[in-house]
Structure formats: C-alpha cells, structure tokens
XYZ file of C-alpha atoms in Angstrom:
593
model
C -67.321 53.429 -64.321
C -71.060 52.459 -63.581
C -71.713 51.278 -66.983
C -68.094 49.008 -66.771
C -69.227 47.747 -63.582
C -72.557 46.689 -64.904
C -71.017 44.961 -67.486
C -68.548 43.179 -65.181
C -71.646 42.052 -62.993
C -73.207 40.789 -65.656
C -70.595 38.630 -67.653
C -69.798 37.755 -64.007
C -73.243 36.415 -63.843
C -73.340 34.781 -67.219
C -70.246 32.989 -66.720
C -71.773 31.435 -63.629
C -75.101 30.644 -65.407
C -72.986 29.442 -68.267
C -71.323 26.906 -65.606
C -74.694 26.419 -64.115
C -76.189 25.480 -67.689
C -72.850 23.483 -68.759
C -73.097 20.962 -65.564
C -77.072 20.731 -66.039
C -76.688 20.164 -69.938
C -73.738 17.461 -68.825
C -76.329 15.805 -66.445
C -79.380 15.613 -68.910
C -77.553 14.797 -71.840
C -76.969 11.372 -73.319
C -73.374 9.936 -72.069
C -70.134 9.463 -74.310
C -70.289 6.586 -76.101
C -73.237 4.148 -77.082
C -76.007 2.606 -74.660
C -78.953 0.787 -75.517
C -82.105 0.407 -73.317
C -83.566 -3.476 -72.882
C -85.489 -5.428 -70.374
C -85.625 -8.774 -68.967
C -88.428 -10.248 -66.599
C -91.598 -9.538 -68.725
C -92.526 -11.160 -72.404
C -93.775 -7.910 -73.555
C -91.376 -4.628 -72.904
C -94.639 -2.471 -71.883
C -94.183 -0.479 -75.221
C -97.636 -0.482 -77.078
C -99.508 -0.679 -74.362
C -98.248 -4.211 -73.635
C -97.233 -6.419 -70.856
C -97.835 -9.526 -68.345
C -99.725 -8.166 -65.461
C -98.443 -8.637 -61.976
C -100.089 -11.864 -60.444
C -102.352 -13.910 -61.779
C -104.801 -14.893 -59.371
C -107.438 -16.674 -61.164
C -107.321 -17.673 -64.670
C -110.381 -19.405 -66.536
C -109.840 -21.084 -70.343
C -112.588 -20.429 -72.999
C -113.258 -23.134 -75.482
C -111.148 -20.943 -78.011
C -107.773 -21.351 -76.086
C -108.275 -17.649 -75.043
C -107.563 -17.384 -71.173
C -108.910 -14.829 -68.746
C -107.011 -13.848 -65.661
C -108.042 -11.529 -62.424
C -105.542 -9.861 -60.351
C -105.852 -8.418 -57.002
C -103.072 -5.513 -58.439
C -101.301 -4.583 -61.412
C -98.959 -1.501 -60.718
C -99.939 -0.518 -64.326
C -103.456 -0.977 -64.149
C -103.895 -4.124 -66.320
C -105.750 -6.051 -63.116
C -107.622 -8.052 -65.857
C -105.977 -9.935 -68.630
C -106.975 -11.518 -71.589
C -104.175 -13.794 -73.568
C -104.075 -16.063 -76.582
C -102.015 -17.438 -78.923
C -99.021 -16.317 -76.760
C -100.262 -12.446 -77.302
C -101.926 -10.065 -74.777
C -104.842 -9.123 -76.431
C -106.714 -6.912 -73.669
C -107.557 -5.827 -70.298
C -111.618 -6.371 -69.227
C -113.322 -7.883 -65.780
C -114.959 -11.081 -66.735
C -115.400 -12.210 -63.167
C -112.472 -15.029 -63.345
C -112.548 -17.668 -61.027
C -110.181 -20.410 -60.276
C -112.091 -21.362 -56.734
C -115.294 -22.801 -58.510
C -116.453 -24.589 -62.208
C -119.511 -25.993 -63.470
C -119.759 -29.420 -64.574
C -121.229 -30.734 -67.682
C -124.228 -31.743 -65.718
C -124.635 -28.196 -64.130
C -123.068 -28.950 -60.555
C -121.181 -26.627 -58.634
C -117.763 -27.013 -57.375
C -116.037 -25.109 -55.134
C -112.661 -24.863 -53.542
C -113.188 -24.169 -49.570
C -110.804 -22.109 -48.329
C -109.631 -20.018 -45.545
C -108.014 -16.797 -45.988
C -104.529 -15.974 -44.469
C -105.832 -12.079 -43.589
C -108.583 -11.502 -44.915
C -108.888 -7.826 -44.649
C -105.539 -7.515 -45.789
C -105.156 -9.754 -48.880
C -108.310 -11.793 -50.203
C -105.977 -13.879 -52.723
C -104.090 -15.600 -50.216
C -105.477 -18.504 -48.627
C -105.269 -21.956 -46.991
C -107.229 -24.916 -48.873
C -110.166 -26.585 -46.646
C -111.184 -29.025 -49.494
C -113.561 -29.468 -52.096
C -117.576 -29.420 -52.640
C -120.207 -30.190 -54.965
C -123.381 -28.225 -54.914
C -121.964 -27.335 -51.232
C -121.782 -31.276 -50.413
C -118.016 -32.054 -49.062
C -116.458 -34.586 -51.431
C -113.747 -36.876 -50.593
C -110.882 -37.186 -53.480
C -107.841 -39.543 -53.122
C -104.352 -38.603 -53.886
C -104.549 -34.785 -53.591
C -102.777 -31.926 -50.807
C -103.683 -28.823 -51.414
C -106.003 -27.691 -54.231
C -105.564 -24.379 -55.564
C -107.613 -23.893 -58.465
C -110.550 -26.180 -60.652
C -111.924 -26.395 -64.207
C -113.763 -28.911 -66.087
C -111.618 -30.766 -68.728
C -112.881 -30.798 -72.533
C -113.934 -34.465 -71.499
C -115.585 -33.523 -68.898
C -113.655 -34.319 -66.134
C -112.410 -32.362 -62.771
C -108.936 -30.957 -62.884
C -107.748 -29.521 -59.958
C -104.646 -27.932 -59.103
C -102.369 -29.667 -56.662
C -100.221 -26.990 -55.185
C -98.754 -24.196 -53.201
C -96.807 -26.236 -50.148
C -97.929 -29.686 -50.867
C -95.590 -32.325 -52.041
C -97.558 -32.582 -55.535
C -97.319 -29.371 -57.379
C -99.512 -31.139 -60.708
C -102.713 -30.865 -62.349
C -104.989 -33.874 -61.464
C -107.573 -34.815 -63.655
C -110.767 -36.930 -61.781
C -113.295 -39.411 -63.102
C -116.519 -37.524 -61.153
C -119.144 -39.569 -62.246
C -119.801 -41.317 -59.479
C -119.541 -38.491 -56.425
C -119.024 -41.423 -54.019
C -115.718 -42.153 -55.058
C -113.972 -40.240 -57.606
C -111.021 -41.691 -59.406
C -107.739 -39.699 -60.625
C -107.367 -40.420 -64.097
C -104.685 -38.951 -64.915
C -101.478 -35.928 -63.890
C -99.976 -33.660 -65.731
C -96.716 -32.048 -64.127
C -93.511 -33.799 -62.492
C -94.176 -34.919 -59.222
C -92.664 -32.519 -57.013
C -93.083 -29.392 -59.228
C -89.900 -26.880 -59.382
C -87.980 -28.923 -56.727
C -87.857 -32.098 -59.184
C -85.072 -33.707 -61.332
C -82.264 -30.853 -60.543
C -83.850 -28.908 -57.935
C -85.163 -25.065 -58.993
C -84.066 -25.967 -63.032
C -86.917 -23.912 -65.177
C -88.390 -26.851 -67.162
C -92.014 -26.479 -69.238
C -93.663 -29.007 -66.806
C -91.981 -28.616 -63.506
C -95.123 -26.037 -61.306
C -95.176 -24.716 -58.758
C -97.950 -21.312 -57.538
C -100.839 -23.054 -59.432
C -103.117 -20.365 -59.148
C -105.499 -21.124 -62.597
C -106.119 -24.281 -65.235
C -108.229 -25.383 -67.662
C -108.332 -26.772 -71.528
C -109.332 -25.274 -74.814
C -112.087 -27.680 -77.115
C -108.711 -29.187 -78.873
C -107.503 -30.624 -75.176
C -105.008 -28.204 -75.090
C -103.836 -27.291 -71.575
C -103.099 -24.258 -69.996
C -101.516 -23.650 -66.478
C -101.316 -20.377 -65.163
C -98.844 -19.819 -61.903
C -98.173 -16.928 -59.796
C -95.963 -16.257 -56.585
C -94.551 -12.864 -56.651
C -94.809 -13.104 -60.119
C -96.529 -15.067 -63.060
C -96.281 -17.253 -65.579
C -98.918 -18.787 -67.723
C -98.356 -21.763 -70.465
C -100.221 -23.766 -73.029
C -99.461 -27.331 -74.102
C -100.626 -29.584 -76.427
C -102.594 -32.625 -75.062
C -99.712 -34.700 -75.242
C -97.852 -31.872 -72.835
C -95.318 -29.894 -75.240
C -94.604 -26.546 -74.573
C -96.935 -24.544 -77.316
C -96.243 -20.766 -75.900
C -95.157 -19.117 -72.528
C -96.271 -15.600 -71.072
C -94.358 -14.036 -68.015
C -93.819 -11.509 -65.502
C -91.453 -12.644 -62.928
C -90.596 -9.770 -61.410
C -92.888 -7.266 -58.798
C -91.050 -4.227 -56.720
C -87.882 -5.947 -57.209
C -84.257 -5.383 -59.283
C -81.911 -7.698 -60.891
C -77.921 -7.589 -60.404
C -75.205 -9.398 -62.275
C -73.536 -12.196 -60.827
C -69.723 -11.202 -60.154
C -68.245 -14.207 -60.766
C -69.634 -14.679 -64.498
C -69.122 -11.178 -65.248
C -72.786 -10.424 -65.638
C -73.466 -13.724 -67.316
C -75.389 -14.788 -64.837
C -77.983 -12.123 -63.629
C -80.246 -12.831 -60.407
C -83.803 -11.477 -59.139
C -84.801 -12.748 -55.306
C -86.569 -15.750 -56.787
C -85.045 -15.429 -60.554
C -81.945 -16.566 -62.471
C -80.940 -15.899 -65.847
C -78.463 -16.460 -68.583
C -77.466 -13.695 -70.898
C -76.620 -13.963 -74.269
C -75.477 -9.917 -74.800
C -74.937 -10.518 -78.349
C -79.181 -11.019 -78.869
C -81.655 -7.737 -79.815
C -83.261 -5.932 -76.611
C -85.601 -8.352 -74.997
C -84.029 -11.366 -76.506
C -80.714 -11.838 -74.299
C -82.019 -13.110 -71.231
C -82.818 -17.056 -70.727
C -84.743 -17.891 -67.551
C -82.862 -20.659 -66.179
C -83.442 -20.836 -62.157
C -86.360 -20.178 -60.127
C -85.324 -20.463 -56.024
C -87.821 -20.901 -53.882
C -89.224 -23.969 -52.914
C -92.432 -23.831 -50.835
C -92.641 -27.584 -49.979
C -89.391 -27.918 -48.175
C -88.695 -24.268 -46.778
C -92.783 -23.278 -45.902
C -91.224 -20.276 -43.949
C -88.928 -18.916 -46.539
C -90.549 -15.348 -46.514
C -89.941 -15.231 -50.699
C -93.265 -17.204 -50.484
C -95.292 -16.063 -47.404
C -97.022 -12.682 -49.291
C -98.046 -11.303 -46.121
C -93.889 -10.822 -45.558
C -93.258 -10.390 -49.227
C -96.137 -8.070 -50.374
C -97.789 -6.727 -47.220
C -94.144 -6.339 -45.120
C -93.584 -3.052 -47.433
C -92.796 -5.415 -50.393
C -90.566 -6.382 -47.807
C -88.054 -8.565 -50.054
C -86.409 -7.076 -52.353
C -82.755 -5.792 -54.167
C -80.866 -8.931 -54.202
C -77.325 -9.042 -53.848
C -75.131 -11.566 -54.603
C -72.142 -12.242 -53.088
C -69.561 -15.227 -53.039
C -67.663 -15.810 -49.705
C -65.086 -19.067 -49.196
C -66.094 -19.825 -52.689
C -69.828 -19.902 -51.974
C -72.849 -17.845 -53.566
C -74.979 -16.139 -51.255
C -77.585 -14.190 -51.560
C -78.523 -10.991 -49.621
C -82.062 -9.157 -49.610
C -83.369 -6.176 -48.538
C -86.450 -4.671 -48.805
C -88.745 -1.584 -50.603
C -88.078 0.904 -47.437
C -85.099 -1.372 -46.446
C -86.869 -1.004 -43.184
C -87.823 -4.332 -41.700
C -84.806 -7.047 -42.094
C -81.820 -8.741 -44.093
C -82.479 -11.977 -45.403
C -79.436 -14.331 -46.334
C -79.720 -17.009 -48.541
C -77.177 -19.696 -49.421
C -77.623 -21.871 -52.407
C -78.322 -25.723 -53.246
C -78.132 -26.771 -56.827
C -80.763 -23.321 -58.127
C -82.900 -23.377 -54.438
C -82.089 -20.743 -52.059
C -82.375 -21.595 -48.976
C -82.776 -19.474 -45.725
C -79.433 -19.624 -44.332
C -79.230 -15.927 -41.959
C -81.900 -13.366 -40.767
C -80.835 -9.893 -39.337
C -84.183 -8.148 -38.149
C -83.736 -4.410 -37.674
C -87.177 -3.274 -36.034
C -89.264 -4.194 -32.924
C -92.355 -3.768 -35.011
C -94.614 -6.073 -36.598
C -94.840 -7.373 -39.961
C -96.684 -3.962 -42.194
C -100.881 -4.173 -42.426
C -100.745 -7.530 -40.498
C -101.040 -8.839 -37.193
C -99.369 -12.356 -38.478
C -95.916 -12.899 -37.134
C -92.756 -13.849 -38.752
C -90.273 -15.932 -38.515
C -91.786 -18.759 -36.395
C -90.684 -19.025 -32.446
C -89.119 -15.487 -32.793
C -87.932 -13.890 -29.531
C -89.180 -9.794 -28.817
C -87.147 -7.434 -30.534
C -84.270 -7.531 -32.611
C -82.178 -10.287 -32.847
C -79.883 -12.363 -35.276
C -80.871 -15.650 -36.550
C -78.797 -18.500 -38.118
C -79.479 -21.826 -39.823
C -77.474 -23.404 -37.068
C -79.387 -27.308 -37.681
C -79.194 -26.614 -41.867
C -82.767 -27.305 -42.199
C -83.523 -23.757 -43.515
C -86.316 -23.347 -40.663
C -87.026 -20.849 -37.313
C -86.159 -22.720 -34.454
C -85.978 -20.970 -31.388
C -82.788 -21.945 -30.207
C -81.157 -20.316 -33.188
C -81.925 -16.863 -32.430
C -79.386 -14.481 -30.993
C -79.326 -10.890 -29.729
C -78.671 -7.908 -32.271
C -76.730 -4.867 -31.218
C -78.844 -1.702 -30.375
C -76.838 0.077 -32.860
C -79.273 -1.392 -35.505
C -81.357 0.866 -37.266
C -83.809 0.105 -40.254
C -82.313 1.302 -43.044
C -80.956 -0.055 -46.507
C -77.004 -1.638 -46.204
C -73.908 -3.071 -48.351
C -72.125 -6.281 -48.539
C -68.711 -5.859 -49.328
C -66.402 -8.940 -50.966
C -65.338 -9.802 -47.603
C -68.416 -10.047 -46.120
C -68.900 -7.559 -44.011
C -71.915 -5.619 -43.952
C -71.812 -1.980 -44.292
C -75.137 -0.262 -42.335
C -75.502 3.624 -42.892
C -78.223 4.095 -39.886
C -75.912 4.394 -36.827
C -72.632 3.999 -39.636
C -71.123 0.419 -38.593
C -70.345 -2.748 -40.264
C -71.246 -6.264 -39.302
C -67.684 -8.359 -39.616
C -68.131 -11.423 -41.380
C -66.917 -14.253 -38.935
C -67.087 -17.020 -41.497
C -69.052 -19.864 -42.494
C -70.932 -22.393 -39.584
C -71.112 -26.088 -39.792
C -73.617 -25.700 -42.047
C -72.169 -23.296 -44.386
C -74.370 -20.120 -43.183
C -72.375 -16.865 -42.606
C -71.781 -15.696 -38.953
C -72.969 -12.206 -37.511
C -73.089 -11.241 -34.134
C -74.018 -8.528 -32.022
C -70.428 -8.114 -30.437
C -68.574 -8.404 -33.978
C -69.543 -4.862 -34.959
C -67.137 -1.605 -36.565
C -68.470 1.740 -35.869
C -66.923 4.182 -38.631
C -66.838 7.607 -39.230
C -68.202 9.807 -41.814
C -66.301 11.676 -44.435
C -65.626 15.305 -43.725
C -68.358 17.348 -45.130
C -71.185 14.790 -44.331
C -73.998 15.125 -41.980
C -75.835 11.594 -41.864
C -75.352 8.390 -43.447
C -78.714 7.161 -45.918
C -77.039 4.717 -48.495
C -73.406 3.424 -48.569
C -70.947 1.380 -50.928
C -67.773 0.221 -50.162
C -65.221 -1.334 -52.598
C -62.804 -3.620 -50.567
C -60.022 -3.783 -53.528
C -60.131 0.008 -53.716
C -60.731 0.974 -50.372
C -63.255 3.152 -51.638
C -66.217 4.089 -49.611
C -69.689 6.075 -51.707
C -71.914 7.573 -49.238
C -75.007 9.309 -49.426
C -76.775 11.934 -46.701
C -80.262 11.605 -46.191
C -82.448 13.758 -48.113
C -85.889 15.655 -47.488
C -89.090 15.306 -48.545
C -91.300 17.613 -50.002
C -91.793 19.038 -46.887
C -88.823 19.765 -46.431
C -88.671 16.940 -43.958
C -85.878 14.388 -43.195
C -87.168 10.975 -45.371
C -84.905 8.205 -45.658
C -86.608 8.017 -48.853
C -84.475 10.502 -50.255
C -80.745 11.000 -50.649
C -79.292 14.819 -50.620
C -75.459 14.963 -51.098
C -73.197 12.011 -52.360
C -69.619 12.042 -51.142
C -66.688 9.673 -52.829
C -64.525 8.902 -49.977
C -60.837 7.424 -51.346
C -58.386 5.220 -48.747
C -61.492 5.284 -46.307
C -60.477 2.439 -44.050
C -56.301 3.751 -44.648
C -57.596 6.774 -42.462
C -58.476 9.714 -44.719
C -61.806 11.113 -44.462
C -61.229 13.931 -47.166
C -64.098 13.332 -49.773
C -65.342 15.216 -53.010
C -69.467 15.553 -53.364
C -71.913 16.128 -55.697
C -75.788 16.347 -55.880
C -77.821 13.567 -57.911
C -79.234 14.944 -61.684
C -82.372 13.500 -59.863
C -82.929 16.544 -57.440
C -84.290 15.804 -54.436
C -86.459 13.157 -55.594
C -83.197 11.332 -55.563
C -83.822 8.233 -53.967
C -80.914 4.970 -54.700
C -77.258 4.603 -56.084
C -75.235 2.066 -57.929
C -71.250 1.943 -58.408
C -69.748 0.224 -61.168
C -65.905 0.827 -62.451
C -65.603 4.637 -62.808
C -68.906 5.841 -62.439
C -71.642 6.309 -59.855
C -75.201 5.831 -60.901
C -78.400 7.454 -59.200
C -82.185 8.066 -59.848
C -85.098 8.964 -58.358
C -88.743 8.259 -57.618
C -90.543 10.697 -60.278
C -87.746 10.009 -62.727
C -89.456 7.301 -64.177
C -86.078 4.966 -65.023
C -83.852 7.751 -65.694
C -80.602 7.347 -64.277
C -77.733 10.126 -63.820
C -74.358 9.619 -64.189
C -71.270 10.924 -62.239
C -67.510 10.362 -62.482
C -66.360 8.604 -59.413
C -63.295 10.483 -59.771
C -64.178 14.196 -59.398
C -68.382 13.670 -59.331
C -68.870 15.508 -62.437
C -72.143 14.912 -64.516
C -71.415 12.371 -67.178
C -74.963 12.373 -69.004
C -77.969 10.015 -68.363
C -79.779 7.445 -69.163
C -83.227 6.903 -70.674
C -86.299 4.746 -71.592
C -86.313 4.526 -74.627
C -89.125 3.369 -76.926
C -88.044 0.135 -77.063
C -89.573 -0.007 -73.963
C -92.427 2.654 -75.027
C -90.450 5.655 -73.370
C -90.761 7.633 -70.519
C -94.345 7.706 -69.933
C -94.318 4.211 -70.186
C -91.752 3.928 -67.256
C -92.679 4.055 -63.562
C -91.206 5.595 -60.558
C -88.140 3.983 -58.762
C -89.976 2.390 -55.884
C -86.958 1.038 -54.072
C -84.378 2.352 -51.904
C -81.866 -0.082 -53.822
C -83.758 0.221 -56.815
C -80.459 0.137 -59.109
C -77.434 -2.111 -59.244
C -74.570 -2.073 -61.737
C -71.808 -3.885 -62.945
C -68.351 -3.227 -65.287
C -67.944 -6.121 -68.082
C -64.769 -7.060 -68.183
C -65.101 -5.475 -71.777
C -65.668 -2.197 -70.864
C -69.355 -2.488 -71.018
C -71.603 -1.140 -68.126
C -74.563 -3.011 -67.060
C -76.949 -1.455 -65.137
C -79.952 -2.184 -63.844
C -83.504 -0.760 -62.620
C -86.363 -1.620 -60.979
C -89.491 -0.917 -62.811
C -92.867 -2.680 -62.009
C -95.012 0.165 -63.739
C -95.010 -2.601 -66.351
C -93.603 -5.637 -64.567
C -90.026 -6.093 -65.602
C -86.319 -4.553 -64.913
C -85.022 -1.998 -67.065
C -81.464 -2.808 -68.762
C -79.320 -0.481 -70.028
C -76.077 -1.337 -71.499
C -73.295 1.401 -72.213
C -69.677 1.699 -73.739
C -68.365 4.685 -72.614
C-alpha cells in the first residue's frame, strides 16, 4: 500500500509538473504560424554593432565628407559618431563642436548662448548671438543661430534655426567684419512647416544642431529634436545620402483607419509598404511638430520631453467625428495626457490633462505657460495651439498619475482610481471636451485587487485589465503588472473574468490587444513579447529579436509603461509593436497565426 501510494504521489506530481512544463513550453515557444522580426525608425537595425545614435548635438565635417557628431546620451553607448558615405563607420570623442569654427585667417567664432538648465541639460540652449575672437558681430537676416562652420570657400555658414521663422543654412561674405553680407541659403524658408506643412522633403530643416562642407562643396546638415537626422547634398542641393534615428523612449502604433498603413511615432509618420524585406517597408512621410508656430508644444521643449521622465511618449491615435487625434502619454505615464489634433502632417496642441501637483522631473522650469496650482484640464479654446490662462479648468481629484486608454468613442479609460473621462465632443475649434464633472467610476472584475493598465474594446464590450505588480522588493511599483484579467460584456454588467500571469514574470511591465490575442513584456525581457489567447488566457508562444536585428543581446529593456501597441490587418496579419531605444528604433514584428 505504501509503495502504491508513493507511486500515486508521484505521477500525481509529474502530471502537475508536466502541466507546469506544458504552459511554460507554450509561453517560451515560437507561436503557430509565421512572424518575422523588422524595425522602422533607425537606418541601421543595431545588428553588427550598428546604428544612428540618439541626438546629435554637434556635428563637425572633415575635408573628406566624413562627419563627426557628439551626443550628450546614446542609450547604447554610441555618444560619439563617426559617418560617411551614408555608413556608420565608428564611435570615438573628437571634441565636436557646432558652437565655434576657425576661419581661414585663424579667427575664432563662437555662438553665445545661454543654457535652458544648465545643471540639468548642457545641450539645450537659447542663442545670444555671434563673436569673433570674442568681439560681438552684427549679421543681417538671421534669428536664431544654432550651429557654425567655415564653407570650402571660406565663408561663415551658420545655422538658422530651432524657433525662428528661418530654419536654413546661411552662408556670409566675412571679409569685412564691419558688415558681413549673406551670400547665399540653402533650405526652404520656413523649414518643415513650408510648402504642405510637416511633408518630409530633403531640404525642408528644422533642429539644426551641426553643418559644414566636404573640399568638393558638398553639404551636410545634421538635425536633432528628440531624434536625428543627418544628410549630405551635392553643391547644387540634391539629396546624396540620409542617416536617421527618429525615435528616443518612444513606440509606434498603426493608424486604424488605414489598417496599419499608416503607422505614427509622437513626432513621426510613416507609410508601409508590407510587401518590402525587414527594414525596407517603412517610408518617412510626416514629421509634426513645428517649433516656430507652437513654441510651447512640449514635443519640442526637452526639459518636458527628456527631463519630465521622457515625459512624452506611446502615441495613440484615435479618430473621433471623423477627425485624427493624437493622444500621448509618458515613460512612467506619471505626469500628463497630451492631445493633439492634426493640420495637414502638424500636430497641434489641442487638450492637456495634468495628473500631478508636482513639478516638471530634475527641473525647476514650469510648464505649460500661465498654468494654475494643481491639476487641472486645459483646452485649445482660441485654436491657437497656446497656454492661455483663461483656458484652464479644474480636474477631478479622482486623478491619479498613472498610464490610461482611449476607447473609439472617446472616452478615456484611467486605471488609478478606475474611471473614465466621457468624451463630450468636439469645441469650436475642433479640440475634444473633458471635464472634471463628466467622469464614470467603474468597478473591477471579480478576482482583481487594483487597477495598473487597462483596455477597453467599445465594439466588443470587452474590458483587459491588469493589477499592479511588485518590485523586487516585493514592493507595490506601478512599474510592474501582476495578474491580467479578460473581462467580457463589462459595461452589460458582468464582472466574471478569466486571468492569467504574463510569460514576463514579474518584470512584466505593458500590454497590447489586437483581435484574439493579448500581448505583454517586460523590462529585462529585452523585446520579447508573450502571447495569450484573449479567449481563455492560455500561452500562445512568443516573440523574439531576431538577428535581423542582431538578437537578444542586441535588444534593450522595455522602458515604457505603454511600451507595446498592436494591431489586426484586416488580412489576418498581426502587427505589433515595441519600444526599443537600446539602439534607437521600434521593434516590428509581424505574425500570421
């Protein structure tokens, strides 16, 4: 009897480590189907050791076309770059310098400037003007210089940019100090916001941060605002070659009216073409901001963008009474909801919904302008994408800094304090209306003790929840999820739910919901993402960098508490996307189930 009741015990226990093994296999292993890994955002893929660094904040030109940049950060440790002939070609400190150059008779020039926070960020500054062996020199016809090299010919070029009207590359007679003359510009007047407003064309600037020319009179221009981009043109001003990294602590998501055709970053829109290789499908079309006109849209004020806990990020877009909108969040989704509604590829600051008392992160500038104490609600009420102060409103004290979900009506789904902002339409001015009194409190699903992320499908009337986790502690961190719960008929009445844990463990950190299947990952995961049936939450494999994009190691964390988004083809085929600025770009992977 002992010996049959050891061997009971035991199959007893193999069959549940069997189970266990099964549903871990199921979670590790590669789903049904096919799925290929891609990228979009960076020239290079970061396999090989290559890739666009971060920003470029100075770039200088050797006579040999090869260009030089310096960055205050690289996430993957490239701060120094060295490119030519469209290639990266290596990573050493020459001491770059766009602020100063040396003129053919041995003078110094030097860009004065005055730094935004200079403890904070020593790359971000306001232009003073310009000197000569430290003599102030009067030019005419320029706003804000940026950056300053000496032509093959011998003359100044400085770089007209950041919020000025400009956005070009002057080039100045300085032969007489007494009165310079502009000889010539290269650039459309008005930068990014010329011809069709925000259309990517070779010429159209904007974030000069470095120029210069090569011995042939080639020119290179090297931008950077929240990402960089640096080109080379022949002297008559073709397009020879572009580099890029346009993306930094940020993920893409598909457009739902194109059906993933159309694929946006915070500042970024692209084109797909899904027929092309990895790396090839994605056309940069769009790029949003616009400094000149909207000098407080926080997409180009780095202290709120960098400094505010990369405090923009995770777009969403959304289309309500016809019209695309655009959503952001942040890294912690812990400081505020920016809305942005669009004109012709610009997106302008329509809506602000701050969630915290506190200051902006590492600063003691303030943001928005004429902001009241608190939390409050702001609206474009006057349409001229600006703070004024009678367009702030109260916020409801159920507010609580945390990530959130905009369903197709609208409404925004918080899961700190579990309530939903009801959309209340469109203003005058075609900005979407919050308010404090316009709130839903809902209810958990059975099972659940706390609300850390949340998705809700309006056709459906499905709601995806997930508890807050623990760090390593063992301490609440709304970095971390714990249990995800699928909630069917949620806003019918029923609160029954079915749960599962994340193949991420408690490093589990975001989620995604496309079609059938819920999508997670985690911070140490390095771009893998689990899969999980939406129907009964079992494991349905994962995904995995591949070497197309130099594998795993080559992969950083998940830095975002919204740091995936996905999106059902009307094909079948699942798009899904991940943040990943280890190397400066956003991960793709593409699956048929």
């Amino acid at each position: 009897m002992r010996r049959l009741s050891y061997v009971l015990v035991t199959l007893i226990f193999l069959s549940g480590f069997l189970c266990f093994l099964s549903a871990v296999l199921a979670q590790t292993s590669p789903p049904a189907g096919k799925y290929a890994v891609s990228w979009l955002g960076n020239t290079f893929s970061g396999a090989n050791e290559k890739w666009v660094q971060n920003f470029f904040i100075h770039m200088n030109t050797a006579p040999d076309g090869t260009c030089y940049t310096w960055s205050h950060w690289d996430e993957g440790g490239h701060r120094f770059g060295i490119y030519k002939d469209g290639k990266a070609i290596g990573n050493k400190d020459v001491k770059a310098n766009s602020l100063e150059a040396r003129d053919k008779s041995g003078r110094l020039w030097k860009i004065a400037v005055e730094y935004v926070d200079s403890k904070n960020q020593e790359w971000d500054f306001v232009p003073k003007g310009i000197t000569c062996d430290g003599k102030d020199i009067k030019f005419p016809g320029f706003f804000e210089p940026t950056a300053l090299a000496i032509s093959k010919d011998g003359e100044l070029m400085i770089a007209d940019s950041q919020t000025g009207p400009r956005q070009q590359v002057l080039f100045y007679d300085i032969s007489n100090l007494e009165n310079p003359k502009l000889v010539k510009t290269f650039g459309d007047y008005g930068g990014i916001a010329s011809g069709t407003p925000g259309e990517v064309k070779p010429t159209k600037f904007w974030g000069i941060r470095g120029i210069g020319t090569d011995r042939e009179g080639n020119i290179y221009v090297a931008q950077s605002e929240m990402g960089c981009v640096l080109r080379k043109f022949t002297p008559g001003g073709k397009l020879v070659w572009e580099l890029h990294d346009l993306f930094f602590v940020d993920v893409a998501c598909a457009d739902p009216a194109t059906d993933g055709r159309d694929v946006w970053g915070i500042q970024e829109h692209f084109v797909m073409d899904y027929s092309k290789p990895a790396g090839q499908g994605s056309r940069w079309v769009g790029y949003s901001l616009d400094r000149h006109k909207y000098p407080h849209d926080p997409r180009g004020l780095q202290f709120v963008k960098q400094q505010g806990e990369h405090g923009l990020t995770s777009p969403q877009i959304v289309y309500l009474d016809g019209k695309r909108f655009m959503f952001v969040g942040g890294m912690f989704a812990s400081n505020f909801i920016n809305i942005f509604r669009y004109e012709d590829e610009i997106a302008v600051p329509a809506g602000l919904i701050m969630q915290w008392r506190n200051g902006i992160f590492r600063t003691n500038l303030a943001w928005p302008p004429n902001r009241p104490k608190g939390i409050f609600i702001w609206r474009d009420s006057n349409g001229d994408g600006d703070y004024q102060a009678d367009e702030f409103f109260p916020n409801t004290p159920r507010v609580r800094p945390g990530p959130f979900w905009v369903d197709k009506k609208g409404n925004i789904w918080m899961p700190y304090g579990f309530f939903r902002y009801d959309f209340q339409g469109l203003d005058a001015k075609g900005n979407p209306i919050y308010a404090a009194d316009k709130v839903t409190p809902m209810q958990m699903p059975d099972g659940m003790s706390s609300v850390a992320r949340v998705w809700y499908d309006t056709d459906s009337d499905t709601l995806v929840a997930a508890e807050q986790g623990v760090d390593e502690r063992g301490h609440g961190d709304m970095r971390h999820i714990g249990r995800i719960f699928v909630c069917r008929k949620y806003l019918a009445g029923n609160r029954a739910a079915i749960s599962f844990i994340s193949g991420a463990g408690k490093e589990a950190a975001c989620i995604a919901v496309a079609g059938d299947y819920v999508f997670s990952g985690g911070w140490q995961q390095r771009g893998r993402i689990f899969i999980n049936r939406l129907s009964d939450g079992s494991p349905a494999g994962s995904f995995e960098p591949g070497p197309t994009v130099g594998g795993v190691e080559a992969t950083g964390w998940i830095d975002l508490l919204t740091g995936i988004t996905a999106h059902k083809r009307t094909d079948g085929e699942y798009l899904v996307f991940v943040e990943e600025d280890y190397r400066g770009k956003v991960l793709l992977y593409r699956w048929r189930p």
